[in-house]
C-alpha cells in the first residue's frame, strides 16, 4: 500500500507540472547566452534531443571511438559538482522518489522521470522513464543517488526505447569529488536579460511535464557537462583521419584537442545541413539575423559583425560564444555552406572577449590574418 507521504508527494508532483514553465529557470540574455537561474549562473545549451544524439554518434564516428562511458562519467561528475557547489538539501528519509528538488531539476532539464523499481539489501533498481538521453540520464541519476546516500555505487543497466532499469550496488571504491573546470567566466551584470525570447513562443508541455519546442523535445546541456565530456574523451584519442579534418583551423590548440573540436564542429555542421534550413544572404547584416535564429535562441552566442573580404563568399565573423566554440563554429560553417552551396573552410582565433571566424571556399582558403581586422 502506498504510504501517506508518497500520496502527498504524488499530488505535489501534479501541482508542480501544472505550474511548471521552463522559461522561469533558463534565462536568455541579449548577447546570446542562456543562464541557469538555479545553478550559480551556469551557461547552458538548449538543443533538440534527437539532434544531440545524432551529433554524439557523429563525433564517435569521426574519432573512431565509443564514447558512451565518457558521457556517463561527464554527466555524473557534472551532477555531483552542481549538487556539492549549490549545497542541495536531500530528503531526511533518503528516499530518492521523495526528493522534490531532484525531480524538478529533471523536469527543467527535460531528462525524463525516475522511480524506484525494486530494492533489497544488496541492490537498488531505479527506473528512468521517457529518457531524453541514455548516457546523460544514467550518469546524472547514479550520481544523485551517491550524493543522497553518501556512498559510491557500481552499476549496470538495461534499456528499451523509452525506459531504463538502472541497477546499483554499493562499492568500496573511493573517488574524490570532482574539481571545478577552468571555463571562462563572463560578467553578465551589465548585460540585459531577454525575457521575451521567441523560443518560448512555441513551447508546449504535456501532462507528464515533458516540454517541447515546435513539437521537438529539447535537452538542456550545461557548459560544465560538455567540457567534462571533452576532457574525458581526450586521453583515448589516437591518430584521427576523416573527410573534413583539414577544413577547420583552431589556431594553437594541440593536435588531440584540435581533432576533438573538429569532430565536434563537423558533426554539428552535418546535423545542421541535414535539417535543411534555408539560409538567404543578400548583404552582410543578414548574417546577424541568421545568428539570432540559429545560435542566440539556443544559448550558443551571437554574431556581432560579419564582413565580406576579398570576394563576397569570404566572410569574417566577429562572434560571442558562451558555449563550446566547436558547436557555434560547426553551425556557422553549415549556414555558410547552405548560403553559398559549396564546401567551406573555417579559421578561428580570439581577440579579447570575442572570437574571430573566417570562412572561405575550401579550395582557395588562406589562414586568418588577424592584422586585417580593423
Tab-separated table of C-alpha atoms in Angstrom:
chain	number	residue	atom	x	y	z
A	1	UNK	CA	0.000	0.000	0.000
A	2	UNK	CA	1.304	3.443	-0.882
A	3	UNK	CA	2.463	5.438	2.138
A	4	UNK	CA	0.646	8.638	3.045
A	5	UNK	CA	3.876	10.555	2.346
A	6	UNK	CA	4.146	9.287	-1.233
A	7	UNK	CA	0.471	10.042	-1.822
A	8	UNK	CA	1.088	13.635	-0.792
A	9	UNK	CA	4.233	13.863	-2.922
A	10	UNK	CA	2.480	12.479	-5.993
A	11	UNK	CA	-0.205	15.130	-5.509
A	12	UNK	CA	2.531	17.763	-5.230
A	13	UNK	CA	4.030	16.466	-8.478
A	14	UNK	CA	0.753	17.139	-10.248
A	15	UNK	CA	0.772	20.684	-8.888
A	16	UNK	CA	4.406	21.139	-9.936
A	17	UNK	CA	3.569	20.142	-13.501
A	18	UNK	CA	0.558	22.437	-13.522
A	19	UNK	CA	2.676	25.466	-12.527
A	20	UNK	CA	5.793	24.429	-14.485
A	21	UNK	CA	7.366	26.759	-17.060
A	22	UNK	CA	10.985	26.193	-18.165
A	23	UNK	CA	11.459	29.864	-19.043
A	24	UNK	CA	11.438	30.614	-15.299
A	25	UNK	CA	14.831	28.944	-14.941
A	26	UNK	CA	16.555	29.244	-18.311
A	27	UNK	CA	17.168	32.978	-18.652
A	28	UNK	CA	18.025	34.412	-22.070
A	29	UNK	CA	20.422	37.349	-22.304
A	30	UNK	CA	20.704	39.840	-25.119
A	31	UNK	CA	24.227	38.673	-26.033
A	32	UNK	CA	23.076	35.141	-26.864
A	33	UNK	CA	23.732	33.345	-23.591
A	34	UNK	CA	21.224	31.303	-21.592
A	35	UNK	CA	21.974	31.142	-17.873
A	36	UNK	CA	20.741	28.698	-15.263
A	37	UNK	CA	18.992	30.696	-12.566
A	38	UNK	CA	19.322	27.813	-10.072
A	39	UNK	CA	22.962	26.826	-10.597
A	40	UNK	CA	25.260	29.801	-9.988
A	41	UNK	CA	24.530	31.183	-13.451
A	42	UNK	CA	25.841	28.117	-15.309
A	43	UNK	CA	25.625	28.641	-19.074
A	44	UNK	CA	23.506	26.113	-20.961
A	45	UNK	CA	22.640	24.980	-24.468
A	46	UNK	CA	19.019	24.105	-25.266
A	47	UNK	CA	19.233	21.533	-28.050
A	48	UNK	CA	16.811	19.125	-29.671
A	49	UNK	CA	17.428	15.743	-28.007
A	50	UNK	CA	17.431	13.825	-31.313
A	51	UNK	CA	19.820	16.408	-32.812
A	52	UNK	CA	22.170	15.963	-29.858
A	53	UNK	CA	22.082	12.172	-30.127
A	54	UNK	CA	22.946	12.313	-33.838
A	55	UNK	CA	25.709	14.814	-33.057
A	56	UNK	CA	27.082	12.373	-30.448
A	57	UNK	CA	27.059	9.449	-32.889
A	58	UNK	CA	28.737	11.717	-35.446
A	59	UNK	CA	31.626	12.585	-33.157
A	60	UNK	CA	32.066	8.892	-32.288
A	61	UNK	CA	32.179	8.029	-35.989
A	62	UNK	CA	34.738	10.713	-36.812
A	63	UNK	CA	37.038	9.868	-33.914
A	64	UNK	CA	36.619	6.099	-34.276
A	65	UNK	CA	35.753	5.760	-30.584
A	66	UNK	CA	32.925	4.512	-28.375
A	67	UNK	CA	32.267	7.453	-26.038
A	68	UNK	CA	29.151	6.441	-24.091
A	69	UNK	CA	31.140	5.723	-20.923
A	70	UNK	CA	32.827	9.125	-21.213
A	71	UNK	CA	29.463	10.894	-21.469
A	72	UNK	CA	28.156	8.953	-18.445
A	73	UNK	CA	31.199	9.995	-16.412
A	74	UNK	CA	30.893	13.619	-17.538
A	75	UNK	CA	27.210	13.694	-16.603
A	76	UNK	CA	27.918	12.051	-13.248
A	77	UNK	CA	30.710	14.462	-12.341
A	78	UNK	CA	28.755	17.495	-13.525
A	79	UNK	CA	25.742	16.474	-11.412
A	80	UNK	CA	27.866	15.824	-8.337
A	81	UNK	CA	29.728	19.101	-8.765
A	82	UNK	CA	26.455	21.026	-9.060
A	83	UNK	CA	24.898	19.313	-6.023
A	84	UNK	CA	28.013	19.977	-3.911
A	85	UNK	CA	28.559	23.541	-5.076
A	86	UNK	CA	24.941	24.561	-4.563
A	87	UNK	CA	24.672	22.631	-1.263
A	88	UNK	CA	21.445	20.952	-2.340
A	89	UNK	CA	19.439	19.511	0.557
A	90	UNK	CA	18.292	15.900	0.445
A	91	UNK	CA	15.179	14.267	1.970
A	92	UNK	CA	15.675	13.025	5.531
A	93	UNK	CA	14.177	9.653	4.691
A	94	UNK	CA	16.848	9.067	1.991
A	95	UNK	CA	14.127	8.105	-0.474
A	96	UNK	CA	15.074	9.291	-3.953
A	97	UNK	CA	11.404	9.224	-5.037
A	98	UNK	CA	10.583	11.915	-2.469
A	99	UNK	CA	13.470	14.193	-3.489
A	100	UNK	CA	11.404	17.027	-4.912
A	101	UNK	CA	14.402	19.214	-5.782
A	102	UNK	CA	15.873	16.491	-7.988
A	103	UNK	CA	12.507	15.712	-9.568
A	104	UNK	CA	12.023	19.371	-10.507
A	105	UNK	CA	15.601	19.623	-11.767
A	106	UNK	CA	14.958	16.743	-14.161
A	107	UNK	CA	11.764	18.422	-15.344
A	108	UNK	CA	13.572	21.640	-16.166
A	109	UNK	CA	16.387	19.810	-17.963
A	110	UNK	CA	13.788	17.648	-19.727
A	111	UNK	CA	15.686	14.469	-18.819
A	112	UNK	CA	12.596	12.341	-18.066
A	113	UNK	CA	11.340	10.947	-14.769
A	114	UNK	CA	12.552	8.300	-12.318
A	115	UNK	CA	11.196	5.961	-9.662
A	116	UNK	CA	12.294	3.021	-7.531
A	117	UNK	CA	11.639	-0.215	-9.445
A	118	UNK	CA	12.752	-2.630	-6.714
A	119	UNK	CA	15.352	-2.912	-3.975
A	120	UNK	CA	16.837	-5.295	-1.444
A	121	UNK	CA	19.746	-5.229	0.976
A	122	UNK	CA	22.299	-5.619	-1.826
A	123	UNK	CA	20.909	-3.700	-4.771
A	124	UNK	CA	18.583	-0.882	-5.736
A	125	UNK	CA	16.932	-0.813	-9.132
A	126	UNK	CA	15.769	2.529	-10.454
A	127	UNK	CA	13.531	3.042	-13.456
A	128	UNK	CA	14.082	6.022	-15.747
A	129	UNK	CA	11.001	6.713	-17.828
A	130	UNK	CA	10.807	8.597	-21.122
A	131	UNK	CA	14.504	9.418	-21.012
A	132	UNK	CA	15.938	12.183	-23.194
A	133	UNK	CA	19.465	10.761	-23.473
A	134	UNK	CA	20.585	7.341	-22.255
A	135	UNK	CA	24.086	8.239	-21.097
A	136	UNK	CA	23.329	11.636	-19.572
A	137	UNK	CA	20.376	10.282	-17.585
A	138	UNK	CA	22.315	7.278	-16.262
A	139	UNK	CA	25.233	9.446	-15.178
A	140	UNK	CA	23.047	12.075	-13.560
A	141	UNK	CA	20.784	9.709	-11.605
A	142	UNK	CA	23.580	7.428	-10.365
A	143	UNK	CA	25.488	10.491	-9.130
A	144	UNK	CA	22.402	11.866	-7.409
A	145	UNK	CA	21.922	8.568	-5.544
A	146	UNK	CA	25.555	8.664	-4.421
A	147	UNK	CA	25.074	12.196	-3.145
A	148	UNK	CA	21.854	11.190	-1.392
A	149	UNK	CA	23.376	8.223	0.452
A	150	UNK	CA	26.974	9.461	0.644
A	151	UNK	CA	28.399	6.246	-0.825
A	152	UNK	CA	29.763	5.210	-4.202
A	153	UNK	CA	27.962	2.718	-6.417
A	154	UNK	CA	28.860	0.415	-9.249
A	155	UNK	CA	26.051	-0.054	-11.729
A	156	UNK	CA	24.766	-1.642	-14.899
A	157	UNK	CA	21.609	-1.098	-16.880
A	158	UNK	CA	19.193	-2.470	-19.424
A	159	UNK	CA	17.255	-0.200	-21.718
A	160	UNK	CA	14.431	-0.036	-24.213
A	161	UNK	CA	13.350	2.843	-26.435
A	162	UNK	CA	11.554	4.608	-23.581
A	163	UNK	CA	12.763	3.100	-20.269
A	164	UNK	CA	15.985	2.267	-18.453
A	165	UNK	CA	16.394	-0.099	-15.493
A	166	UNK	CA	19.460	1.162	-13.633
A	167	UNK	CA	20.795	-1.369	-11.115
A	168	UNK	CA	23.212	-0.115	-8.449
A	169	UNK	CA	25.245	-1.877	-5.784
A	170	UNK	CA	27.345	-0.185	-3.135
A	171	UNK	CA	31.069	-0.085	-3.844
A	172	UNK	CA	34.141	0.135	-1.637
A	173	UNK	CA	35.842	2.335	-4.242
A	174	UNK	CA	36.708	5.830	-3.081
A	175	UNK	CA	36.758	8.708	-5.555
A	176	UNK	CA	37.383	12.338	-4.636
A	177	UNK	CA	34.662	14.846	-5.514
A	178	UNK	CA	35.051	16.426	-8.975
A	179	UNK	CA	37.073	19.591	-9.340
A	180	UNK	CA	35.850	22.762	-10.983
A	181	UNK	CA	36.807	23.245	-14.616
A	182	UNK	CA	38.769	26.173	-15.966
A	183	UNK	CA	35.929	27.592	-18.039
A	184	UNK	CA	35.958	31.297	-18.803
A	185	UNK	CA	33.614	33.196	-16.519
A	186	UNK	CA	31.724	36.103	-18.037
A	187	UNK	CA	30.351	39.139	-16.248
A	188	UNK	CA	26.653	39.387	-17.089
A	189	UNK	CA	25.896	42.169	-14.616
A	190	UNK	CA	25.755	44.751	-17.405
A	191	UNK	CA	24.046	42.525	-19.961
A	192	UNK	CA	20.307	42.880	-20.421
A	193	UNK	CA	18.027	39.927	-19.879
A	194	UNK	CA	15.752	38.967	-22.745
A	195	UNK	CA	12.580	37.622	-21.097
A	196	UNK	CA	10.668	37.687	-24.376
A	197	UNK	CA	12.839	35.260	-26.345
A	198	UNK	CA	10.756	33.833	-29.168
A	199	UNK	CA	11.983	30.344	-28.202
A	200	UNK	CA	9.205	30.211	-25.615
A	201	UNK	CA	6.521	31.319	-28.059
A	202	UNK	CA	6.492	27.794	-29.498
A	203	UNK	CA	6.594	25.972	-26.137
A	204	UNK	CA	4.200	23.167	-25.204
A	205	UNK	CA	4.147	20.959	-22.083
A	206	UNK	CA	2.398	17.604	-21.814
A	207	UNK	CA	0.655	16.161	-18.769
A	208	UNK	CA	3.849	14.381	-17.655
A	209	UNK	CA	5.815	17.635	-17.559
A	210	UNK	CA	7.851	16.882	-20.696
A	211	UNK	CA	8.243	20.038	-22.759
A	212	UNK	CA	8.560	20.615	-26.468
A	213	UNK	CA	9.706	23.398	-28.766
A	214	UNK	CA	7.829	23.294	-32.067
A	215	UNK	CA	6.915	19.645	-31.363
A	216	UNK	CA	10.564	18.663	-30.798
A	217	UNK	CA	11.809	17.635	-27.373
A	218	UNK	CA	14.756	19.739	-26.179
A	219	UNK	CA	17.524	18.681	-23.835
A	220	UNK	CA	19.361	21.158	-21.603
A	221	UNK	CA	23.148	20.658	-21.628
A	222	UNK	CA	25.311	22.659	-19.249
A	223	UNK	CA	28.641	24.070	-20.334
A	224	UNK	CA	30.184	22.197	-17.413
A	225	UNK	CA	28.884	18.821	-18.634
A	226	UNK	CA	30.023	19.455	-22.203
A	227	UNK	CA	33.578	20.439	-21.254
A	228	UNK	CA	33.837	17.460	-18.886
A	229	UNK	CA	32.845	15.230	-21.789
A	230	UNK	CA	35.636	16.719	-23.887
A	231	UNK	CA	38.210	16.210	-21.124
A	232	UNK	CA	37.090	12.612	-20.515
A	233	UNK	CA	37.397	11.819	-24.233
A	234	UNK	CA	40.812	13.334	-24.961
A	235	UNK	CA	43.008	10.612	-23.376
A	236	UNK	CA	41.511	7.992	-25.716
A	237	UNK	CA	42.159	9.833	-28.972
A	238	UNK	CA	44.501	8.197	-31.451
A	239	UNK	CA	45.610	9.195	-34.927
A	240	UNK	CA	42.437	10.545	-36.471
A	241	UNK	CA	41.514	10.875	-40.122
A	242	UNK	CA	38.126	11.780	-41.559
A	243	UNK	CA	36.865	13.606	-44.631
A	244	UNK	CA	36.636	17.209	-43.384
A	245	UNK	CA	39.521	17.120	-40.890
A	246	UNK	CA	41.544	19.710	-42.804
A	247	UNK	CA	38.638	22.170	-43.155
A	248	UNK	CA	38.944	23.532	-39.599
A	249	UNK	CA	41.843	25.526	-38.149
A	250	UNK	CA	41.696	26.198	-34.397
A	251	UNK	CA	44.908	28.171	-34.060
A	252	UNK	CA	47.295	26.960	-31.379
A	253	UNK	CA	45.296	24.014	-29.970
A	254	UNK	CA	47.292	20.801	-29.529
A	255	UNK	CA	46.628	18.020	-32.030
A	256	UNK	CA	44.298	15.853	-29.930
A	257	UNK	CA	42.153	18.766	-28.760
A	258	UNK	CA	42.095	20.220	-32.262
A	259	UNK	CA	40.888	16.880	-33.646
A	260	UNK	CA	38.181	16.654	-30.973
A	261	UNK	CA	36.971	20.184	-31.717
A	262	UNK	CA	36.957	19.389	-35.438
A	263	UNK	CA	34.961	16.178	-34.941
A	264	UNK	CA	32.502	18.077	-32.731
A	265	UNK	CA	32.168	21.001	-35.154
A	266	UNK	CA	31.871	18.814	-38.241
A	267	UNK	CA	29.219	16.640	-36.650
A	268	UNK	CA	27.281	19.799	-35.734
A	269	UNK	CA	27.741	21.049	-39.314
A	270	UNK	CA	26.385	17.772	-40.704
A	271	UNK	CA	23.335	17.758	-38.410
A	272	UNK	CA	22.508	21.336	-39.376
A	273	UNK	CA	22.895	20.582	-43.100
A	274	UNK	CA	20.625	17.548	-42.748
A	275	UNK	CA	17.983	19.734	-41.076
A	276	UNK	CA	17.535	21.517	-44.439
A	277	UNK	CA	17.358	25.050	-43.054
A	278	UNK	CA	17.052	27.735	-45.712
A	279	UNK	CA	19.759	30.420	-45.429
A	280	UNK	CA	19.322	33.528	-47.595
A	281	UNK	CA	22.084	36.182	-47.547
A	282	UNK	CA	21.702	39.385	-49.561
A	283	UNK	CA	24.000	41.616	-47.514
A	284	UNK	CA	26.382	41.264	-44.588
A	285	UNK	CA	23.823	42.359	-41.979
A	286	UNK	CA	21.681	39.342	-42.865
A	287	UNK	CA	24.189	37.193	-41.014
A	288	UNK	CA	23.113	38.757	-37.707
A	289	UNK	CA	19.572	37.539	-38.357
A	290	UNK	CA	20.955	34.073	-39.055
A	291	UNK	CA	22.829	34.212	-35.751
A	292	UNK	CA	19.713	35.281	-33.870
A	293	UNK	CA	17.680	32.412	-35.301
A	294	UNK	CA	20.144	29.532	-35.137
A	295	UNK	CA	22.606	30.466	-32.375
A	296	UNK	CA	21.334	33.086	-29.926
A	297	UNK	CA	17.927	31.473	-29.417
A	298	UNK	CA	19.546	28.298	-28.061
A	299	UNK	CA	22.273	29.808	-25.873
A	300	UNK	CA	25.232	29.440	-28.241
A	301	UNK	CA	26.078	33.148	-28.560
A	302	UNK	CA	25.619	35.557	-31.407
A	303	UNK	CA	27.146	37.270	-34.418
A	304	UNK	CA	28.354	40.772	-33.554
A	305	UNK	CA	29.591	41.594	-37.035
A	306	UNK	CA	30.009	39.983	-40.461
A	307	UNK	CA	32.284	41.482	-43.104
A	308	UNK	CA	32.805	40.381	-46.696
A	309	UNK	CA	36.503	40.247	-47.527
A	310	UNK	CA	38.235	39.931	-50.903
A	311	UNK	CA	35.250	38.312	-52.514
A	312	UNK	CA	31.626	38.119	-51.463
A	313	UNK	CA	31.854	34.494	-50.380
A	314	UNK	CA	34.756	35.011	-47.949
A	315	UNK	CA	33.313	36.258	-44.663
A	316	UNK	CA	34.960	37.392	-41.442
A	317	UNK	CA	32.662	36.979	-38.436
A	318	UNK	CA	33.047	38.522	-35.012
A	319	UNK	CA	31.143	36.325	-32.594
A	320	UNK	CA	30.403	35.987	-28.922
A	321	UNK	CA	30.333	32.337	-27.890
A	322	UNK	CA	29.060	31.289	-24.476
A	323	UNK	CA	29.013	27.565	-25.070
A	324	UNK	CA	31.741	25.365	-26.534
A	325	UNK	CA	33.161	27.138	-29.642
A	326	UNK	CA	33.120	23.938	-31.700
A	327	UNK	CA	29.309	23.884	-31.736
A	328	UNK	CA	28.795	27.500	-32.792
A	329	UNK	CA	31.557	27.173	-35.417
A	330	UNK	CA	30.118	23.967	-36.871
A	331	UNK	CA	26.659	25.513	-37.185
A	332	UNK	CA	28.092	28.746	-38.586
A	333	UNK	CA	30.029	26.821	-41.262
A	334	UNK	CA	26.846	24.900	-42.117
A	335	UNK	CA	24.959	28.193	-42.536
A	336	UNK	CA	27.693	29.454	-44.863
A	337	UNK	CA	27.632	26.235	-46.908
A	338	UNK	CA	23.823	26.361	-47.157
A	339	UNK	CA	24.002	30.006	-48.265
A	340	UNK	CA	26.672	29.542	-50.951
A	341	UNK	CA	26.185	25.903	-51.947
A	342	UNK	CA	29.819	24.833	-51.598
A	343	UNK	CA	32.253	23.446	-49.054
A	344	UNK	CA	33.906	25.969	-46.779
A	345	UNK	CA	36.956	26.106	-44.576
A	346	UNK	CA	36.906	27.724	-41.141
A	347	UNK	CA	39.652	29.525	-39.232
A	348	UNK	CA	39.165	30.521	-35.595
A	349	UNK	CA	41.156	32.888	-33.410
A	350	UNK	CA	40.299	35.037	-30.411
A	351	UNK	CA	40.697	38.708	-29.642
A	352	UNK	CA	39.945	39.954	-26.120
A	353	UNK	CA	36.434	38.693	-25.276
A	354	UNK	CA	35.299	37.755	-28.785
A	355	UNK	CA	36.147	35.159	-31.411
A	356	UNK	CA	37.086	35.910	-34.990
A	357	UNK	CA	35.937	33.319	-37.501
A	358	UNK	CA	36.874	33.433	-41.164
A	359	UNK	CA	35.060	31.160	-43.593
A	360	UNK	CA	36.257	30.821	-47.168
A	361	UNK	CA	35.622	28.424	-50.055
A	362	UNK	CA	37.571	25.263	-49.168
A	363	UNK	CA	39.575	25.158	-52.398
A	364	UNK	CA	41.255	28.575	-52.005
A	365	UNK	CA	41.290	29.226	-48.261
A	366	UNK	CA	44.133	31.029	-46.548
A	367	UNK	CA	44.769	31.256	-42.779
A	368	UNK	CA	43.194	34.148	-40.911
A	369	UNK	CA	45.444	37.181	-40.889
A	370	UNK	CA	44.360	38.982	-37.748
A	371	UNK	CA	46.074	42.200	-38.900
A	372	UNK	CA	43.311	42.641	-41.448
A	373	UNK	CA	40.789	43.235	-38.703
A	374	UNK	CA	40.151	46.889	-38.076
